[in-house]
Amino acid sequence: MREQPCPLLSVAPRRGMLDDGLDVHVQYLLPGLPVTLHALIHSEDDDFWEAFGHYVSDASGVVHVSEDACLGGSYSGVEPAGLLWSMRPIAGSRTGLRFRKIDTCTPIEVHISVYDGHLNEGFQKKSSLASVVVQRWYMASGIQKVDVREKGLKGTLFIPPGPGPFPAVLDLWGGGGGLVEYRSALLASKGYVSLTLEYIGLVNADGKPYNVGSDYFEAAFTVLKQHPKVCPERVAMMGLSFGASVTLGMAAYSSVIKVDQPKCVICINGSHIMPVNGSLSDVFDAIKKNVKNTRYDEEQRIIWRDLLLPVPEDPLKKVDMGCITCPVLLIVGEDDQNWPAKESAEDIKKMMKRAGNSHLLTVLSYPGAGHLIEPPYSPHVRASNFILQETKEKVVVLWGGQTKPHCLAQEDSWHKTLAFLEQHLYSNTAVVSRASL
C-alpha cells in the first residue's frame, strides 16, 4: 500500500508587505478531514494574538483558504486573509490591548499551523500537522528612515530608494500622542516620502508642556516640501482622528501651507469641528466644555463621540470648508464611537455644496466600521486602553466597529487611498520606481 505523505502547508508570499494578503494552501491531507488553521503573533509588547479557522479537506485532501469556506473559528466564510484580520489576544491576556507595530525595521512574524480536528483552544498544548512562519513588513527593502528634530519638530521621515524626486505625505495621527511610524513606513514603501509627526504631549527643553500651534505643522510641511528627494508641488496631508482636524484646519487657513496648497488631503474618522485659529490647547479646552456628554457602555468603556455634538452652526466653531481648494478624501466608520465622523462628514458635504467646491470631495462611508481604521489586515480592536494626556490616568475607550465589516473597510479604504494619492500626486510626474522587497 502506498504510504500517505505528510501534510504540506504552504503560504504565499512567505515574505511580503503588510497589505499583500495571504494565500494559504494545505495538501496531502486525508479526504474529508476536519482541520484547524491557526495563526499566532508574539507582539513587541510581549502579548500573544491569534486567529483560527475550521476547514474540511476536499476529496483530494486539499484545503485552499482563498477558495474554501471557513466553517467556524475567529472568522467564517471564504476569507483569504481571515487568519490576519481576525487576530485577537489569546485567552488570559491582559485587558485593553491594541496591536501596534513599534519597530518598523523588523517584520511581524506570523506562525501559521494546521491541526487535526476542529479546535477552539489549547493550541500551544497540541502537536501540529505542519507549520510555517511568514513575515509581514511595513517597510520595504531600501527605505531610508531618518529622525527629524530640526525647527523644534519631533518626527520620522521615510524615504523610498532611488534618486527621486518623489511625491510626499505629511502623516498625522490622533489624540493618543506619541510618534507612530508604521503607516508612514508603508506609504514610503508605495513610493512616497512620508513624514510622521509627534505633536501631542510634547515638552520643551525645560520639561514644560509645549503649546503646539499652526507654526509647528507649517514647519513640518515646509521641511517636507524642501527636502531634496521631494517634489515640492506634490505634497499631501493625511490625518486620523484629531490629526484629521489638524489637516483640515491647515489646508483651510494656513497662509504658509496655502502658498503650496496640499495637492490633496485624506481624513480618516475626523471632524471639522474645532475653534477657528486656535492652538491644540484651545481645541482641547473647547472639547472639555462638553465633558458632560461623555457616555459609557455596559462595560464602563468611555464613549467620547458626543463631545463634539451637536454639530455647531456657529462658523467660528468649525473649519470653513469653502476655503479648501484641493481634493479631499473623507474615510468614515459609521460605527465610530470615539469621534462624530459620520455627522461631521454629512455637515462637510453640505458646507462644500453651499460653497461650490463639492466637486473636490470624495466620501468613503463604511457601515459597521469603527474609529481605528488602520492599514489592511490589521486586527480590529473595538476597545482598548488609553492614557489621558493631562492626568496620565489609564482608561478604556470604546472605538466601535464590528470585526468583519471593519476589516473589510480597512482593506477597501487603503486601496482607494493609494488610488487617490496616485491620481493626485503621481499623475504627469516624471519620477520614480516604487520600492519593493
Coordinates of C-alpha atoms in Angstrom, one line a residue:
M1 CA 0.0 0.0 0.0
R2 CA 1.2 3.4 -0.9
E3 CA 2.2 5.5 2.2
Q4 CA 0.3 8.7 2.8
P5 CA 2.7 11.7 2.5
C6 CA 3.0 14.1 5.4
P7 CA 0.7 17.2 5.2
L8 CA 2.2 20.1 3.4
L9 CA 1.3 23.7 4.5
S10 CA 2.3 26.5 2.1
V11 CA 1.7 30.2 2.4
A12 CA 2.4 32.8 -0.2
P13 CA 4.1 35.2 0.0
R14 CA 6.3 33.9 2.8
R15 CA 7.9 37.4 3.0
G16 CA 5.7 40.2 1.9
M17 CA 4.3 43.6 2.7
L18 CA 1.5 44.0 5.3
D19 CA -1.1 44.7 2.6
D20 CA -0.1 41.7 0.4
G21 CA -2.7 39.4 1.9
L22 CA -2.2 35.6 2.2
D23 CA -2.6 32.5 0.0
V24 CA -2.8 29.5 2.4
H25 CA -2.8 26.0 0.9
V26 CA -2.7 22.6 2.7
Q27 CA -2.0 19.4 0.7
Y28 CA -1.8 15.7 1.3
L29 CA -4.5 15.5 4.0
L30 CA -6.9 12.6 4.2
P31 CA -10.1 13.4 2.2
G32 CA -12.9 14.9 4.3
L33 CA -10.5 15.6 7.2
P34 CA -11.6 18.3 9.7
V35 CA -8.6 20.6 10.3
T36 CA -8.0 23.9 12.1
L37 CA -5.7 26.5 10.6
H38 CA -4.2 28.7 13.4
A39 CA -2.1 31.9 13.2
L40 CA -0.1 33.3 16.1
I41 CA 1.8 36.5 16.6
H42 CA 4.1 37.4 19.6
S43 CA 3.8 41.2 19.8
E44 CA 6.6 43.6 20.8
D45 CA 4.6 44.3 23.9
D46 CA 5.1 40.6 24.8
D47 CA 1.5 39.7 24.2
F48 CA 0.2 36.8 22.0
W49 CA -2.5 37.4 19.3
E50 CA -4.2 34.5 17.5
A51 CA -6.7 33.7 14.8
F52 CA -8.1 30.3 13.7
G53 CA -10.5 28.8 11.2
H54 CA -12.1 25.4 10.8
Y55 CA -12.0 23.7 7.4
V56 CA -12.6 20.3 5.9
S57 CA -10.3 18.9 3.2
D58 CA -11.8 18.1 -0.2
A59 CA -11.8 14.8 -2.0
S60 CA -8.2 15.3 -3.0
G61 CA -7.1 16.0 0.6
V62 CA -6.6 19.8 0.0
V63 CA -7.7 22.9 1.8
H64 CA -7.3 26.2 -0.1
V65 CA -8.2 29.1 2.1
S66 CA -8.8 31.6 -0.7
E67 CA -11.5 29.3 -2.2
D68 CA -12.8 27.1 0.6
A69 CA -15.3 28.3 3.3
C70 CA -14.2 28.5 6.9
L71 CA -16.9 26.8 9.0
G72 CA -16.1 28.5 12.3
G73 CA -13.4 30.0 14.5
S74 CA -12.4 33.6 14.7
Y75 CA -13.9 34.2 11.3
S76 CA -16.2 32.4 8.8
G77 CA -16.8 32.1 5.1
V78 CA -14.3 32.4 2.2
E79 CA -11.8 34.9 3.7
P80 CA -8.3 34.6 2.2
A81 CA -6.8 36.9 4.9
G82 CA -9.0 35.9 7.8
L83 CA -6.1 34.5 9.6
L84 CA -4.7 38.0 9.8
W85 CA -7.6 40.4 10.3
S86 CA -9.5 38.3 12.8
M87 CA -6.5 38.3 15.2
R88 CA -7.4 38.8 18.9
P89 CA -5.5 38.4 22.2
I90 CA -5.3 34.8 23.4
A91 CA -7.4 33.8 26.3
G92 CA -6.0 35.1 29.6
S93 CA -4.2 38.1 28.1
R94 CA -4.1 41.5 29.7
T95 CA -7.2 43.5 29.1
G96 CA -7.5 46.5 26.8
L97 CA -4.8 45.5 24.3
R98 CA -4.3 47.2 20.9
F99 CA -1.9 45.8 18.3
R100 CA 0.5 48.4 17.0
K101 CA 3.9 47.8 15.3
I102 CA 6.6 49.7 17.1
D103 CA 9.9 48.8 15.3
T104 CA 9.2 49.4 11.6
C105 CA 12.7 48.0 10.8
T106 CA 11.6 44.5 11.7
P107 CA 8.7 42.4 10.3
I108 CA 5.7 40.9 12.0
E109 CA 6.3 37.2 12.2
V110 CA 3.1 35.1 11.9
H111 CA 3.3 31.5 12.9
I112 CA 0.7 29.5 10.9
S113 CA -0.1 25.9 11.7
V114 CA -2.6 23.2 10.8
Y115 CA -4.1 20.9 13.4
D116 CA -6.1 17.7 13.2
G117 CA -9.7 18.4 14.2
H118 CA -11.8 21.5 14.8
L119 CA -10.1 23.2 17.8
N120 CA -11.1 26.3 19.6
E121 CA -8.4 26.5 22.3
G122 CA -5.3 24.9 23.7
F123 CA -3.3 25.2 20.5
Q124 CA 0.0 25.5 22.4
K125 CA -0.6 22.1 24.0
K126 CA -1.2 20.3 20.7
S127 CA 1.2 19.0 18.1
S128 CA 0.5 20.5 14.7
L129 CA 0.4 18.6 11.4
A130 CA 2.6 21.2 9.7
S131 CA 3.7 24.8 10.4
V132 CA 5.3 27.7 8.6
V133 CA 6.5 31.2 9.7
V134 CA 5.7 34.1 7.4
Q135 CA 6.9 37.7 7.6
R136 CA 4.8 40.8 7.0
W137 CA 6.7 44.1 6.6
Y138 CA 5.6 47.7 6.9
M139 CA 8.9 49.0 5.5
A140 CA 10.2 47.7 2.1
S141 CA 13.8 47.0 1.3
G142 CA 15.9 50.1 0.7
I143 CA 13.7 52.6 2.6
Q144 CA 15.7 55.2 4.4
K145 CA 14.5 56.1 7.9
V146 CA 15.6 59.5 9.3
D147 CA 14.9 61.2 12.7
V148 CA 13.7 64.7 12.2
R149 CA 14.5 67.1 15.0
E150 CA 15.1 70.4 13.2
K151 CA 12.9 73.5 13.7
G152 CA 11.6 72.1 17.0
L153 CA 10.0 69.2 15.3
K154 CA 9.8 65.6 16.5
G155 CA 9.1 63.2 13.7
T156 CA 10.4 60.4 11.5
L157 CA 11.0 60.7 7.7
F158 CA 10.7 57.6 5.5
I159 CA 12.3 58.0 2.0
P160 CA 11.9 55.5 -0.8
P161 CA 15.1 54.2 -2.6
G162 CA 16.1 55.8 -5.8
P163 CA 17.1 59.3 -7.0
G164 CA 13.6 60.7 -6.8
P165 CA 12.2 63.3 -6.6
F166 CA 9.1 61.7 -5.0
P167 CA 5.7 63.0 -4.0
A168 CA 5.3 63.3 -0.3
V169 CA 2.8 62.9 2.6
L170 CA 2.6 64.6 6.0
D171 CA 1.2 61.9 8.2
L172 CA -0.7 62.9 11.4
W173 CA -2.1 60.5 14.0
G174 CA -4.6 61.3 16.7
G175 CA -5.1 62.2 20.3
G176 CA -3.2 59.3 21.8
G177 CA 0.0 61.1 21.2
G178 CA 3.4 59.6 20.6
L179 CA 5.4 59.0 17.4
V180 CA 3.5 56.4 15.3
E181 CA 5.6 55.3 12.4
Y182 CA 4.1 52.2 10.7
R183 CA 1.7 53.9 8.3
S184 CA 4.4 56.2 7.1
A185 CA 6.7 53.3 6.6
L186 CA 4.1 51.6 4.5
L187 CA 3.4 54.8 2.5
A188 CA 7.1 55.1 1.7
S189 CA 7.1 51.5 0.5
K190 CA 4.5 52.7 -2.1
G191 CA 6.7 55.4 -3.4
Y192 CA 6.0 58.4 -1.2
V193 CA 8.4 60.3 1.1
S194 CA 6.4 60.3 4.3
L195 CA 6.9 62.4 7.5
T196 CA 5.1 61.2 10.6
L197 CA 4.9 63.8 13.3
E198 CA 4.5 63.8 17.1
Y199 CA 2.6 66.8 18.3
I200 CA 0.5 65.9 21.3
G201 CA 2.0 65.9 24.8
L202 CA 5.3 67.5 23.7
V203 CA 7.5 69.2 26.2
N204 CA 10.2 71.9 25.7
A205 CA 13.8 71.7 26.9
D206 CA 12.7 72.7 30.4
G207 CA 10.3 69.8 30.6
K208 CA 7.3 72.1 30.4
P209 CA 4.3 71.4 28.1
Y210 CA 4.8 72.8 24.6
N211 CA 1.7 74.6 23.3
V212 CA 1.6 73.4 19.7
G213 CA 0.1 75.8 17.2
S214 CA -0.2 76.2 13.5
D215 CA 3.5 77.1 13.2
Y216 CA 4.6 73.6 14.2
F217 CA 2.6 72.0 11.4
E218 CA 3.7 74.7 9.0
A219 CA 7.3 74.0 9.9
A220 CA 6.8 70.2 9.3
F221 CA 5.1 70.9 5.9
T222 CA 8.0 73.2 4.9
V223 CA 10.7 70.7 6.0
L224 CA 9.0 68.0 3.9
K225 CA 8.5 70.0 0.7
Q226 CA 12.0 71.4 0.8
H227 CA 13.6 68.0 1.2
P228 CA 15.8 67.3 -1.9
K229 CA 14.1 64.0 -2.5
V230 CA 10.6 65.6 -2.6
C231 CA 8.6 67.2 -5.5
P232 CA 7.7 70.4 -3.6
E233 CA 4.5 70.9 -5.6
R234 CA 3.2 67.4 -4.8
V235 CA 2.8 67.1 -1.1
A236 CA -0.4 65.7 0.6
M237 CA -1.6 65.7 4.2
M238 CA -3.2 62.7 5.9
G239 CA -4.8 62.6 9.3
L240 CA -6.6 60.1 11.6
S241 CA -9.0 61.3 14.3
F242 CA -7.6 64.5 15.8
G243 CA -5.0 64.5 13.0
A244 CA -7.8 64.9 10.5
S245 CA -9.0 68.1 12.3
V246 CA -5.5 69.5 12.1
T247 CA -5.2 68.6 8.5
L248 CA -8.5 70.3 7.5
G249 CA -7.6 73.4 9.6
M250 CA -4.1 73.7 8.0
A251 CA -5.5 73.2 4.5
A252 CA -8.2 75.9 5.0
Y253 CA -6.3 78.6 6.9
S254 CA -2.5 78.3 6.9
S255 CA -1.0 81.1 4.8
V256 CA 2.3 79.1 4.7
I257 CA 0.8 75.9 3.6
K258 CA -1.6 77.6 1.2
V259 CA 1.3 79.0 -0.8
D260 CA 1.8 75.5 -2.0
Q261 CA -1.7 74.2 -1.2
P262 CA -1.6 70.5 -0.4
K263 CA -2.1 68.6 -3.6
C264 CA -4.8 66.6 -1.7
V265 CA -5.8 65.7 1.8
I266 CA -7.0 62.5 3.4
C267 CA -9.0 62.4 6.6
I268 CA -9.8 59.2 8.5
N269 CA -12.6 59.4 11.1
G270 CA -12.0 63.0 11.9
S271 CA -14.1 66.2 12.2
H272 CA -14.0 69.8 11.1
I273 CA -15.5 70.9 14.4
M274 CA -12.8 73.0 16.2
P275 CA -12.3 76.7 17.2
V276 CA -11.0 78.6 14.2
N277 CA -7.4 79.8 14.6
G278 CA -7.0 78.0 18.0
S279 CA -3.9 76.1 19.3
L280 CA -4.2 72.5 20.3
S281 CA -4.8 73.7 23.9
D282 CA -7.7 75.8 22.7
V283 CA -9.2 72.9 20.8
F284 CA -9.0 70.6 23.8
D285 CA -10.4 73.3 26.1
A286 CA -13.4 73.6 23.8
I287 CA -13.9 69.8 23.9
K288 CA -13.7 69.8 27.7
K289 CA -16.7 72.1 27.9
N290 CA -18.8 69.2 26.7
V291 CA -17.4 66.7 29.1
K292 CA -20.9 66.2 30.4
N293 CA -21.7 64.5 27.2
T294 CA -19.3 61.6 27.9
R295 CA -21.1 58.3 27.9
Y296 CA -20.2 54.8 29.0
D297 CA -21.3 51.4 27.6
E298 CA -22.4 48.5 29.7
E299 CA -18.8 47.6 30.4
Q300 CA -18.0 51.1 31.5
R301 CA -15.9 51.8 28.4
I302 CA -15.8 55.5 27.5
I303 CA -17.7 56.9 24.5
W304 CA -16.4 60.3 23.5
R305 CA -18.2 60.8 20.2
D306 CA -20.8 63.2 21.7
L307 CA -18.2 65.7 23.0
L308 CA -18.4 67.5 19.6
L309 CA -22.2 67.1 19.1
P310 CA -24.5 68.6 18.1
V311 CA -22.6 69.9 15.0
P312 CA -22.4 73.7 15.7
E313 CA -24.0 76.3 13.4
D314 CA -21.5 79.0 14.6
P315 CA -18.9 79.4 11.8
L316 CA -16.3 80.2 14.4
K317 CA -16.5 76.7 15.8
K318 CA -15.8 74.7 12.7
V319 CA -13.4 74.8 9.7
D320 CA -14.7 76.8 6.8
M321 CA -14.7 74.0 4.2
G322 CA -15.3 76.5 1.4
C323 CA -11.7 77.7 1.9
I324 CA -10.2 74.4 0.8
T325 CA -9.2 74.3 -2.8
C326 CA -7.7 70.8 -3.1
P327 CA -9.3 67.4 -3.4
V328 CA -10.4 65.9 -0.1
L329 CA -11.0 62.2 0.7
L330 CA -13.0 61.5 3.9
I331 CA -13.0 58.0 5.2
V332 CA -15.8 57.4 7.7
G333 CA -16.6 54.5 10.0
E334 CA -20.3 54.7 10.6
D335 CA -20.0 52.9 14.0
D336 CA -17.3 55.3 15.2
Q337 CA -17.9 55.6 19.0
N338 CA -15.0 58.0 19.6
W339 CA -15.5 60.8 17.1
P340 CA -18.6 62.0 15.3
A341 CA -17.1 61.1 12.0
K342 CA -20.4 60.4 10.2
E343 CA -22.2 63.6 11.4
S344 CA -19.1 65.6 10.6
A345 CA -18.9 64.2 7.1
E346 CA -22.5 65.0 6.4
D347 CA -22.0 68.6 7.5
I348 CA -18.8 68.9 5.5
K349 CA -20.7 67.7 2.4
K350 CA -23.4 70.3 3.0
M351 CA -20.8 73.1 3.6
M352 CA -18.9 72.3 0.4
K353 CA -22.0 72.1 -1.6
R354 CA -23.1 75.6 -0.5
A355 CA -19.6 76.9 -1.1
G356 CA -19.5 75.4 -4.6
N357 CA -16.5 73.2 -4.1
S358 CA -18.2 69.8 -3.5
H359 CA -16.6 68.5 -6.7
L360 CA -13.4 68.3 -4.6
L361 CA -15.0 65.9 -2.0
T362 CA -14.9 62.1 -2.0
V363 CA -16.5 60.3 0.9
L364 CA -16.0 56.6 1.7
S365 CA -18.5 55.6 4.3
Y366 CA -18.5 52.2 5.9
P367 CA -21.4 50.7 7.9
G368 CA -20.1 48.6 10.8
A369 CA -16.7 50.2 10.8
G370 CA -15.3 51.8 13.9
H371 CA -12.8 54.6 14.7
L372 CA -9.4 52.9 14.3
I373 CA -9.3 52.3 10.5
E374 CA -5.8 51.1 10.1
P375 CA -3.8 49.7 7.2
P376 CA -5.3 46.4 5.8
Y377 CA -5.3 43.1 7.7
S378 CA -4.6 44.9 11.0
P379 CA -6.6 43.3 13.8
H380 CA -9.8 45.1 14.7
V381 CA -9.8 46.5 18.2
R382 CA -13.3 47.5 19.4
A383 CA -12.0 49.0 22.7
S384 CA -8.5 49.4 24.3
N385 CA -6.6 51.1 27.0
F386 CA -5.9 54.9 26.6
I387 CA -3.7 57.2 28.6
L388 CA -5.2 60.6 29.3
Q389 CA -2.6 63.2 28.4
E390 CA -3.2 65.6 31.4
T391 CA -3.7 63.1 34.3
K392 CA -1.8 60.1 32.8
E393 CA -4.8 58.1 34.0
K394 CA -5.4 54.8 32.2
V395 CA -9.0 54.4 30.9
V396 CA -10.6 52.0 28.4
V397 CA -12.0 53.7 25.3
L398 CA -14.7 52.3 23.0
W399 CA -13.6 52.8 19.4
G400 CA -16.5 50.9 17.9
G401 CA -16.9 48.7 14.8
Q402 CA -17.7 45.0 14.2
T403 CA -14.8 42.8 13.2
K404 CA -15.6 41.7 9.7
P405 CA -17.1 44.9 8.3
H406 CA -14.4 47.0 10.0
C407 CA -11.6 44.9 8.5
L408 CA -13.2 44.9 5.1
A409 CA -13.4 48.7 5.4
Q410 CA -9.6 48.8 6.2
E411 CA -8.8 46.8 3.1
D412 CA -11.1 48.8 0.8
S413 CA -10.2 52.2 2.1
W414 CA -6.5 51.5 1.9
H415 CA -6.6 50.5 -1.7
K416 CA -8.8 53.5 -2.5
T417 CA -6.4 55.8 -0.5
L418 CA -3.5 54.6 -2.6
A419 CA -5.5 55.2 -5.8
F420 CA -6.4 58.7 -4.6
L421 CA -2.7 59.5 -3.9
E422 CA -1.7 58.0 -7.2
Q423 CA -4.3 60.2 -9.1
H424 CA -3.3 63.4 -7.4
L425 CA 0.4 63.0 -6.7
Y426 CA 1.7 60.8 -9.4
S427 CA -0.2 61.7 -12.5
N428 CA 2.1 63.5 -15.0
T429 CA 5.0 63.3 -12.6
A430 CA 8.3 62.2 -14.2
V431 CA 9.5 60.3 -11.1
V432 CA 10.4 57.1 -9.5
S433 CA 10.2 53.5 -9.3
R434 CA 8.3 52.0 -6.4
A435 CA 10.1 50.4 -3.6
S436 CA 10.0 46.7 -3.3
L437 CA 11.1 43.8 -1.1

